[in-house]
Short mmCIF file of C-alpha atoms in Angstrom, two decimals:
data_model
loop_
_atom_site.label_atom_id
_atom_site.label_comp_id
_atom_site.label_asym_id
_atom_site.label_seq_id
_atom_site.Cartn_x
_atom_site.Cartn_y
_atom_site.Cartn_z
CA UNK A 1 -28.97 2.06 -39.05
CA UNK A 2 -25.45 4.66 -38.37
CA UNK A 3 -26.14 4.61 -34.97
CA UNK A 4 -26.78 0.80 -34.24
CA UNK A 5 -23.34 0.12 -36.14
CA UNK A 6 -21.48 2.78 -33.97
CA UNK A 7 -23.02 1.26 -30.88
CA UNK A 8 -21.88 -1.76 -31.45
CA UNK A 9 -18.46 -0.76 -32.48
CA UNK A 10 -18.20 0.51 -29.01
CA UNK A 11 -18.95 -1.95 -27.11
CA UNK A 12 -16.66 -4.10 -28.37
CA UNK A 13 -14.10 -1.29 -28.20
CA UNK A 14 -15.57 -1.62 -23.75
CA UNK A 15 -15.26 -5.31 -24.23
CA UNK A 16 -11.80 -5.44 -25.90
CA UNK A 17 -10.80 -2.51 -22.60
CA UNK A 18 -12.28 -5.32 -20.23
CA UNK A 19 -10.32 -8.13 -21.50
CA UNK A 20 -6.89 -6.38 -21.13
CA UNK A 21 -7.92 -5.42 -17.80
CA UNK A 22 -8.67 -9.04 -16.51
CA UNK A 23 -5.92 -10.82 -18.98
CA UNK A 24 -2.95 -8.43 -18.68
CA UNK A 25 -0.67 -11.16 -16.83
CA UNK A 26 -1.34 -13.74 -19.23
CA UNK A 27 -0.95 -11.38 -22.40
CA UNK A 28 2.46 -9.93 -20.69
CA UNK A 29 3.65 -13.00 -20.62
CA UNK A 30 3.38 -14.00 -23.63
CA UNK A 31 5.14 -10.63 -25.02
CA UNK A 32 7.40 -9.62 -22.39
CA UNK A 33 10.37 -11.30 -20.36
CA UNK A 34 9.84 -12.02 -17.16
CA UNK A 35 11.30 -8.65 -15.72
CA UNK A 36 8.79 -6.55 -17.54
CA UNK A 37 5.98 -8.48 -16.67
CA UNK A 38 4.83 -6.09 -13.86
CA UNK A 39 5.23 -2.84 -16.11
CA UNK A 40 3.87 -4.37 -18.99
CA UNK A 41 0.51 -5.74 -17.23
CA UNK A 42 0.29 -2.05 -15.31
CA UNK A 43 0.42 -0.63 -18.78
CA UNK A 44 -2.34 -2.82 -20.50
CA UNK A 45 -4.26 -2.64 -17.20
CA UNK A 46 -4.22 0.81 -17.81
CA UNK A 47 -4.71 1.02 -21.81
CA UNK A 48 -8.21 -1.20 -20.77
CA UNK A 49 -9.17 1.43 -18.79
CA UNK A 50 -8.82 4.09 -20.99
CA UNK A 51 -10.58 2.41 -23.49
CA UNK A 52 -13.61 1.40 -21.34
CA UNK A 53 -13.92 5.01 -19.55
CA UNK A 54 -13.87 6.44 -23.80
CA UNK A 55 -15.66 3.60 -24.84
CA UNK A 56 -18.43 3.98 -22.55
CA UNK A 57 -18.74 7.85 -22.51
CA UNK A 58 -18.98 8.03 -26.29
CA UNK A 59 -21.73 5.56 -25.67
CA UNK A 60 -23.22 7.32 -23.61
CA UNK A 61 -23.36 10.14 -25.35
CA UNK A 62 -25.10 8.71 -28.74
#
C-alpha cells in the first residue's frame, strides 16, 4: 500500500515537471515583468526538467 502512494506521489511530482516545461511563458508572465520573461521561463523550463529526470528515476527505481 507504501509503494502505490509513493508512486503516485511521483508522478505527479513528473506531471507538475511537465507542466512548467510546456507553460513556462504563460506562468512568467504572470510573475515577472516583461524583461525577465526570457530568464524566468529558461529557469522554470529548467526546474521541470529536473523534476521529471528525479521524478522519473526514483520511479524507476521502486
Amino acid at each position: 500500500m507504501f509503494n502505490i502512494i509513493i508512486k503516485i506521489i511521483l508522478l505527479l511530482i513528473i506531471l507538475f515537471g511537465v507542466i512548467l516545461i510546456y507553460d513556462a511563458r504563460i506562468l512568467t508572465k504572470n510573475f515577472f515583468s516583461f524583461g525577465d520573461q526570457n530568464e524566468g521561463s529558461l529557469g522554470l523550463k529548467f526546474l521541470g526538467f529536473i523534476l521529471c529526470i528525479i521524478g522519473g528515476i526514483i520511479l524507476l527505481f521502486i
